[in-house]
Amino acid sequence: MESVLPPGVAPLLGRAGRVVVLSGAGMSADSGVPTFRDELTGLWARFDAHQLATAEAFHADPDLVWGWYEWRRARVRRARPNPGHLATATIEALIPDTVVVSQNVDDLHERAGSRAPIHLHGSLFAPRCVAEDAHPAVFSDSEDDEAADPGTGGRLSPPSCVRCGALVRPGVVWFGEVLPEAALTAAVEAAAACDVLLAVGTSGVVYPAAEIPRIAARSGAAVIQINPQPTSLDQICTVNLRGSAAQVLPTLVEAAFGIARQA
Ligand code: BJW
């Protein structure tokens, strides 16, 4: 199904000199990576965020939390970038002053060819030690990831850090934790300076990431949202394109730059 773009949207992107692509879980949904808040398919429909995505939860039940993240990591490893990720990399290739800011903890932007996406909420692939200085941890990947699905009662003990013996934790940002300072600063600066911000597949409810498109709008940028559903960002967006990232973003890129869609 071909999306129809409202008149004037493609030239906004085609003429832009500085672009920010802010991605949320919806960007990876068409790669088979579940979102968080979608009513039936989101992770929070099946799992309790307070039981899994806080530091308190990890310390209360490390095996449950580590197992859940290992299960998710294995799913991401099996996933492939979709045309939305590829279209993002195309924008970067055509507009060198493009900054990709992702709330996602997967590595699908990188695998699609994005140079150095900013990960506001960390990465499934950068576990770290729980010790104060939070040094990177060295540990072995688990093989039996399906057994770790908490939905089927799976659990997995986190390894210990080879350097100090403390527990290894997922390298993601949980609720109540501060975002990596350099990443947040770079994202805010890029949003304040861009001509166009594309908000793709995010509900826009988790702060401070949800402030990024709002900063761009306040600074005079055109904010183009791509999402099949209405979101809390609708009112600040210049244009709301209703559809999936995998369909609408390639269509927009094709129209903006007069190039053929990538497979
Ligand atoms: C498609 C699609 C398709 C579907 N194509 N689209 C100000 C006000 C209120 C609260 C706060 C505030 N400031 C801070 C807070 C507290 C909190 C917060 O924001 N809470 C809100 C929920 C109320 N924030 C924090 O705690 C943050 N830390 C912080 O602020 O530190 C300072 C501080 C500490 C203490 C007190 C005060 C300040 C940290 C936030 C960390 C978020 N972590 C998570 C988990 C990461 C690890 C993991 O993966 O497990 O990050 S939560 C989860 O939500 C994940 C995501 O990155 C994040 C955002 O979700 P996202 O990407 O938007 O996904 P969804 O599911 O919500 O939406 C998907 C969208 O896609 C939907 O719109 C669909 O329609 C769409 N879609 N298919 C395109 N095919």
Short mmCIF file of C-alpha atoms and ligand atoms in Angstrom, two decimals:
data_model
loop_
_atom_site.label_atom_id
_atom_site.label_comp_id
_atom_site.label_asym_id
_atom_site.label_seq_id
_atom_site.Cartn_x
_atom_site.Cartn_y
_atom_site.Cartn_z
CA MET A 1 0.00 0.00 0.00
CA GLU A 2 1.49 3.32 -1.11
CA SER A 3 1.21 6.21 1.34
CA VAL A 4 0.13 9.55 -0.07
CA LEU A 5 2.17 12.46 1.22
CA PRO A 6 0.44 15.79 1.78
CA PRO A 7 1.72 18.50 -0.58
CA GLY A 8 4.81 20.34 0.65
CA VAL A 9 6.09 17.69 3.04
CA ALA A 10 8.73 16.12 0.78
CA PRO A 11 10.30 19.51 -0.08
CA LEU A 12 10.66 20.26 3.66
CA LEU A 13 13.03 17.31 3.90
CA GLY A 14 14.54 17.74 0.43
CA ARG A 15 15.62 21.33 1.17
CA ALA A 16 16.80 20.74 4.74
CA GLY A 17 20.43 21.30 5.63
CA ARG A 18 20.28 19.91 9.17
CA VAL A 19 18.09 16.96 10.04
CA VAL A 20 17.43 15.01 13.22
CA VAL A 21 15.78 11.59 13.06
CA LEU A 22 14.38 10.71 16.49
CA SER A 23 13.38 7.07 16.55
CA GLY A 24 11.31 5.14 19.04
CA ALA A 25 10.26 1.54 19.34
CA GLY A 26 7.89 1.85 16.36
CA MET A 27 10.92 2.21 14.06
CA SER A 28 11.90 -1.38 14.85
CA ALA A 29 8.37 -2.78 15.07
CA ASP A 30 8.42 -3.91 11.43
CA SER A 31 11.63 -5.79 12.17
CA GLY A 32 9.70 -7.85 14.70
CA VAL A 33 11.01 -6.06 17.79
CA PRO A 34 8.03 -5.31 20.04
CA THR A 35 7.19 -1.76 21.14
CA PHE A 36 6.47 -0.97 24.79
CA ARG A 37 3.04 0.63 24.92
CA ASP A 38 1.09 -0.75 21.98
CA GLU A 39 -2.12 -2.09 23.47
CA LEU A 40 -1.91 -5.73 22.42
CA THR A 41 1.63 -6.29 21.20
CA GLY A 42 3.71 -3.95 23.39
CA LEU A 43 6.06 -5.33 26.03
CA TRP A 44 4.16 -3.55 28.80
CA ALA A 45 0.99 -5.39 27.77
CA ARG A 46 2.70 -8.64 28.73
CA PHE A 47 5.27 -7.63 31.34
CA ASP A 48 5.28 -5.31 34.33
CA ALA A 49 7.67 -2.39 33.78
CA HIS A 50 8.16 -1.92 37.52
CA GLN A 51 9.18 -5.57 37.88
CA LEU A 52 11.68 -5.42 35.00
CA ALA A 53 12.84 -1.94 34.03
CA THR A 54 14.08 -0.37 37.24
CA ALA A 55 17.30 -0.72 39.20
CA GLU A 56 15.21 -1.78 42.23
CA ALA A 57 13.71 -4.63 40.20
CA PHE A 58 17.16 -5.84 39.16
CA HIS A 59 18.47 -5.85 42.71
CA ALA A 60 15.30 -7.57 43.98
CA ASP A 61 15.39 -10.34 41.35
CA PRO A 62 18.50 -10.25 39.14
CA ASP A 63 17.72 -13.59 37.49
CA LEU A 64 14.28 -12.47 36.33
CA VAL A 65 15.51 -9.16 34.94
CA TRP A 66 18.73 -10.47 33.36
CA GLY A 67 16.78 -13.36 31.78
CA TRP A 68 14.26 -10.94 30.28
CA TYR A 69 16.96 -8.79 28.74
CA GLU A 70 18.87 -11.82 27.40
CA TRP A 71 15.64 -13.03 25.82
CA ARG A 72 15.11 -9.63 24.20
CA ARG A 73 18.75 -9.43 23.11
CA ALA A 74 18.44 -12.77 21.33
CA ARG A 75 15.29 -11.57 19.54
CA VAL A 76 17.08 -8.44 18.35
CA ARG A 77 20.04 -10.49 17.13
CA ARG A 78 17.65 -12.45 14.91
CA ALA A 79 15.93 -9.28 13.63
CA ARG A 80 16.94 -7.46 10.46
CA PRO A 81 16.81 -3.72 9.74
CA ASN A 82 13.63 -2.74 7.90
CA PRO A 83 13.12 -0.13 5.14
CA GLY A 84 12.61 2.56 7.81
CA HIS A 85 16.14 2.00 9.16
CA LEU A 86 17.49 1.93 5.60
CA ALA A 87 15.70 5.15 4.69
CA THR A 88 17.21 6.79 7.78
CA ALA A 89 20.69 5.79 6.60
CA THR A 90 19.86 7.20 3.15
CA ILE A 91 18.94 10.56 4.69
CA GLU A 92 22.30 10.55 6.48
CA ALA A 93 24.12 9.76 3.24
CA LEU A 94 22.36 12.58 1.37
CA ILE A 95 22.36 15.20 4.13
CA PRO A 96 25.69 14.98 5.93
CA ASP A 97 24.44 17.15 8.80
CA THR A 98 21.99 14.50 9.95
CA VAL A 99 21.91 13.27 13.53
CA VAL A 100 20.12 10.04 14.36
CA VAL A 101 18.86 9.99 17.93
CA SER A 102 17.35 6.71 19.07
CA GLN A 103 15.51 5.71 22.19
CA ASN A 104 15.90 2.13 21.07
CA VAL A 105 18.30 -0.26 22.73
CA ASP A 106 18.69 -2.40 19.60
CA ASP A 107 21.45 -2.04 17.01
CA LEU A 108 19.27 -1.95 13.87
CA HIS A 109 20.23 1.61 12.89
CA GLU A 110 23.89 0.62 12.94
CA ARG A 111 23.21 -2.51 10.93
CA ALA A 112 21.29 -0.45 8.35
CA GLY A 113 24.35 1.75 7.84
CA SER A 114 23.77 4.69 10.18
CA ARG A 115 27.16 6.09 11.18
CA ALA A 116 26.92 6.85 14.87
CA PRO A 117 23.37 6.94 16.18
CA ILE A 118 22.99 8.52 19.58
CA HIS A 119 21.43 6.00 21.97
CA LEU A 120 19.58 7.90 24.67
CA HIS A 121 18.50 4.79 26.58
CA GLY A 122 21.66 2.70 26.23
CA SER A 123 22.09 -0.60 24.47
CA LEU A 124 21.23 -4.26 24.90
CA PHE A 125 24.75 -4.97 23.66
CA ALA A 126 26.74 -2.98 26.23
CA PRO A 127 26.16 -4.62 29.60
CA ARG A 128 28.06 -3.08 32.45
CA CYS A 129 29.09 -3.77 35.98
CA VAL A 130 26.79 -2.54 38.78
CA ALA A 131 29.81 -1.10 40.60
CA GLU A 132 29.92 2.66 41.16
CA ASP A 133 32.26 3.43 38.26
CA ALA A 134 30.02 1.40 35.93
CA HIS A 135 32.91 0.02 33.89
CA PRO A 136 32.06 -2.14 30.87
CA ALA A 137 31.73 -5.79 31.84
CA VAL A 138 33.29 -8.81 30.19
CA PHE A 139 31.04 -11.85 30.19
CA SER A 140 29.87 -14.76 28.02
CA ASP A 141 26.66 -14.60 25.98
CA SER A 142 23.99 -17.10 26.95
CA GLU A 143 23.04 -19.69 24.33
CA ASP A 144 19.65 -20.82 25.63
CA ASP A 145 17.85 -17.50 25.32
CA GLU A 146 14.28 -18.85 24.90
CA ALA A 147 14.48 -20.46 28.32
CA ALA A 148 14.97 -16.99 29.73
CA ASP A 149 11.56 -15.69 28.62
CA PRO A 150 9.88 -14.69 31.90
CA GLY A 151 6.53 -15.26 30.18
CA THR A 152 7.33 -18.97 30.20
CA GLY A 153 8.93 -18.93 33.64
CA GLY A 154 12.46 -18.62 32.32
CA ARG A 155 15.18 -17.05 34.41
CA LEU A 156 18.90 -16.58 33.95
CA SER A 157 21.56 -15.59 36.45
CA PRO A 158 23.60 -12.56 35.46
CA PRO A 159 27.31 -13.20 35.19
CA SER A 160 29.78 -11.60 37.56
CA CYS A 161 32.17 -8.96 36.38
CA VAL A 162 35.57 -10.50 35.71
CA ARG A 163 37.22 -7.31 36.91
CA CYS A 164 35.60 -6.80 40.32
CA GLY A 165 33.22 -9.71 40.91
CA ALA A 166 30.08 -7.55 41.14
CA LEU A 167 26.96 -8.37 39.15
CA VAL A 168 26.74 -7.48 35.48
CA ARG A 169 23.59 -5.54 34.57
CA PRO A 170 21.99 -4.65 31.23
CA GLY A 171 23.51 -1.49 29.74
CA VAL A 172 20.15 0.24 29.36
CA VAL A 173 18.62 3.27 31.08
CA TRP A 174 15.87 2.28 33.48
CA PHE A 175 13.13 4.48 34.90
CA GLY A 176 14.53 6.87 37.49
CA GLU A 177 18.05 6.67 36.07
CA VAL A 178 19.78 9.58 34.39
CA LEU A 179 20.44 9.39 30.66
CA PRO A 180 24.07 9.33 29.44
CA GLU A 181 25.02 12.99 29.70
CA ALA A 182 27.00 13.32 26.46
CA ALA A 183 24.25 11.60 24.46
CA LEU A 184 21.51 13.81 25.87
CA THR A 185 23.54 16.99 25.36
CA ALA A 186 24.34 16.09 21.75
CA ALA A 187 20.68 15.27 21.07
CA VAL A 188 19.42 18.52 22.59
CA GLU A 189 21.98 20.58 20.66
CA ALA A 190 21.11 18.85 17.38
CA ALA A 191 17.37 19.38 17.99
CA ALA A 192 17.87 23.06 18.75
CA ALA A 193 19.86 23.58 15.53
CA CYS A 194 17.99 21.46 12.96
CA ASP A 195 15.69 22.54 10.13
CA VAL A 196 13.67 19.32 10.18
CA LEU A 197 13.12 16.74 12.90
CA LEU A 198 11.54 13.44 11.98
CA ALA A 199 9.85 11.81 14.98
CA VAL A 200 9.40 8.18 13.99
CA GLY A 201 7.57 5.54 16.00
CA THR A 202 7.60 7.09 19.44
CA SER A 203 4.69 7.70 21.79
CA GLY A 204 6.51 10.77 23.10
CA VAL A 205 5.64 10.09 26.72
CA VAL A 206 9.03 9.23 28.21
CA TYR A 207 11.13 12.17 29.34
CA PRO A 208 13.61 13.69 28.79
CA ALA A 209 13.62 12.06 25.29
CA ALA A 210 10.09 13.39 24.66
CA GLU A 211 11.48 16.91 25.07
CA ILE A 212 13.69 16.52 21.94
CA PRO A 213 10.96 17.13 19.29
CA ARG A 214 9.50 19.87 21.48
CA ILE A 215 12.88 21.62 21.56
CA ALA A 216 13.09 21.41 17.77
CA ALA A 217 9.58 22.85 17.38
CA ARG A 218 10.32 25.71 19.79
CA SER A 219 13.52 26.45 17.86
CA GLY A 220 11.58 26.85 14.60
CA ALA A 221 12.23 23.47 12.97
CA ALA A 222 9.57 21.61 11.02
CA VAL A 223 8.65 18.49 12.98
CA ILE A 224 7.39 15.63 10.80
CA GLN A 225 5.91 12.73 12.72
CA ILE A 226 5.53 9.22 11.31
CA ASN A 227 3.28 6.97 13.38
CA PRO A 228 0.20 4.85 12.64
CA GLN A 229 -1.48 6.19 15.81
CA PRO A 230 -2.06 9.64 17.29
CA THR A 231 0.51 10.51 19.96
CA SER A 232 1.18 13.14 22.58
CA LEU A 233 3.42 14.86 20.02
CA ASP A 234 0.66 15.49 17.47
CA GLN A 235 -0.01 19.05 18.57
CA ILE A 236 3.59 20.25 18.25
CA CYS A 237 4.17 18.59 14.88
CA THR A 238 4.08 20.48 11.61
CA VAL A 239 2.87 17.35 9.82
CA ASN A 240 1.52 14.06 11.13
CA LEU A 241 1.96 11.20 8.66
CA ARG A 242 -0.14 8.23 9.74
CA GLY A 243 1.49 4.98 8.78
CA SER A 244 4.34 2.65 9.58
CA ALA A 245 7.98 3.65 9.56
CA ALA A 246 8.78 0.91 7.06
CA GLN A 247 6.26 2.27 4.56
CA VAL A 248 6.09 6.00 5.08
CA LEU A 249 9.74 6.89 5.69
CA PRO A 250 11.01 5.33 2.41
CA THR A 251 8.13 7.01 0.57
CA LEU A 252 9.08 10.37 2.06
CA VAL A 253 12.77 9.91 1.24
CA GLU A 254 11.98 8.82 -2.29
CA ALA A 255 9.78 11.88 -2.85
CA ALA A 256 12.16 14.30 -1.14
CA PHE A 257 15.25 13.27 -3.09
CA GLY A 258 13.76 11.79 -6.27
CA ILE A 259 15.39 8.41 -5.70
CA ALA A 260 14.09 4.89 -6.00
CA ARG A 261 12.98 3.12 -2.87
CA GLN A 262 15.43 0.68 -1.32
CA ALA A 263 14.47 -2.94 -0.86
C1 BJW B 1 4.88 2.49 15.03
C2 BJW B 1 4.82 1.27 14.41
C3 BJW B 1 5.35 1.20 13.13
C4 BJW B 1 3.95 1.03 16.33
N1 BJW B 1 5.90 2.29 12.57
N2 BJW B 1 5.41 3.57 14.45
C5 BJW B 1 8.75 14.54 33.35
C6 BJW B 1 7.40 14.29 33.49
C7 BJW B 1 6.95 13.05 33.93
C8 BJW B 1 7.83 12.03 34.26
C9 BJW B 1 9.17 12.29 34.12
C10 BJW B 1 9.61 13.52 33.67
N3 BJW B 1 10.96 13.48 33.61
C11 BJW B 1 11.37 12.25 33.99
C12 BJW B 1 10.30 11.50 34.32
C13 BJW B 1 10.32 10.07 34.78
C14 BJW B 1 10.48 9.08 33.65
C15 BJW B 1 9.34 9.25 32.65
O1 BJW B 1 9.45 9.86 31.62
N4 BJW B 1 8.21 8.64 32.93
C16 BJW B 1 7.05 8.71 32.06
C17 BJW B 1 6.68 7.30 31.58
C18 BJW B 1 5.92 9.35 32.80
N5 BJW B 1 11.76 9.22 33.00
C19 BJW B 1 12.85 8.65 33.50
O2 BJW B 1 12.82 8.02 34.55
C20 BJW B 1 14.13 8.83 32.73
N6 BJW B 1 15.16 9.29 33.61
C21 BJW B 1 15.19 10.53 34.07
O3 BJW B 1 14.40 11.36 33.72
O4 BJW B 1 16.21 10.76 34.96
C22 BJW B 1 16.18 11.98 35.72
C23 BJW B 1 15.13 11.82 36.77
C24 BJW B 1 15.17 10.76 37.62
C25 BJW B 1 14.20 10.63 38.61
C26 BJW B 1 13.18 11.57 38.72
C27 BJW B 1 13.14 12.65 37.82
C28 BJW B 1 14.14 12.78 36.86
C29 BJW B 1 14.63 7.50 32.19
C30 BJW B 1 13.73 6.94 31.17
C31 BJW B 1 14.25 5.58 30.73
C32 BJW B 1 13.28 4.88 29.79
N7 BJW B 1 13.63 3.51 29.71
C33 BJW B 1 12.89 2.67 28.80
C34 BJW B 1 13.39 1.22 28.96
C35 BJW B 1 14.79 1.11 28.34
C36 BJW B 1 15.34 -0.25 28.56
C37 BJW B 1 14.55 -1.32 27.89
O5 BJW B 1 14.45 -1.34 26.65
O6 BJW B 1 14.01 -2.17 28.59
O7 BJW B 1 13.06 3.12 27.45
S1 BJW B 1 11.11 2.72 29.03
C38 BJW B 1 10.73 2.57 27.31
O8 BJW B 1 10.04 3.77 26.88
C39 BJW B 1 12.06 2.53 26.57
C40 BJW B 1 11.79 3.42 25.39
O9 BJW B 1 12.99 3.89 24.83
C41 BJW B 1 10.92 4.48 25.99
C42 BJW B 1 10.11 5.26 24.97
O10 BJW B 1 9.19 4.42 24.34
P1 BJW B 1 8.87 4.56 22.79
O11 BJW B 1 10.07 4.29 21.99
O12 BJW B 1 8.19 5.86 22.55
O13 BJW B 1 7.89 3.32 22.58
P2 BJW B 1 6.32 3.21 22.85
O14 BJW B 1 6.00 1.79 22.93
O15 BJW B 1 5.89 4.08 23.96
O16 BJW B 1 5.69 3.83 21.53
C43 BJW B 1 5.84 3.18 20.30
C44 BJW B 1 5.18 4.03 19.23
O17 BJW B 1 5.41 3.42 17.99
C45 BJW B 1 3.65 4.15 19.41
O18 BJW B 1 3.28 5.52 19.28
C46 BJW B 1 3.09 3.33 18.25
O19 BJW B 1 1.87 3.86 17.72
C47 BJW B 1 4.21 3.45 17.25
N8 BJW B 1 4.28 2.35 16.28
N9 BJW B 1 4.20 0.38 15.28
C48 BJW B 1 5.87 3.47 13.28
N10 BJW B 1 5.31 0.02 12.46
#
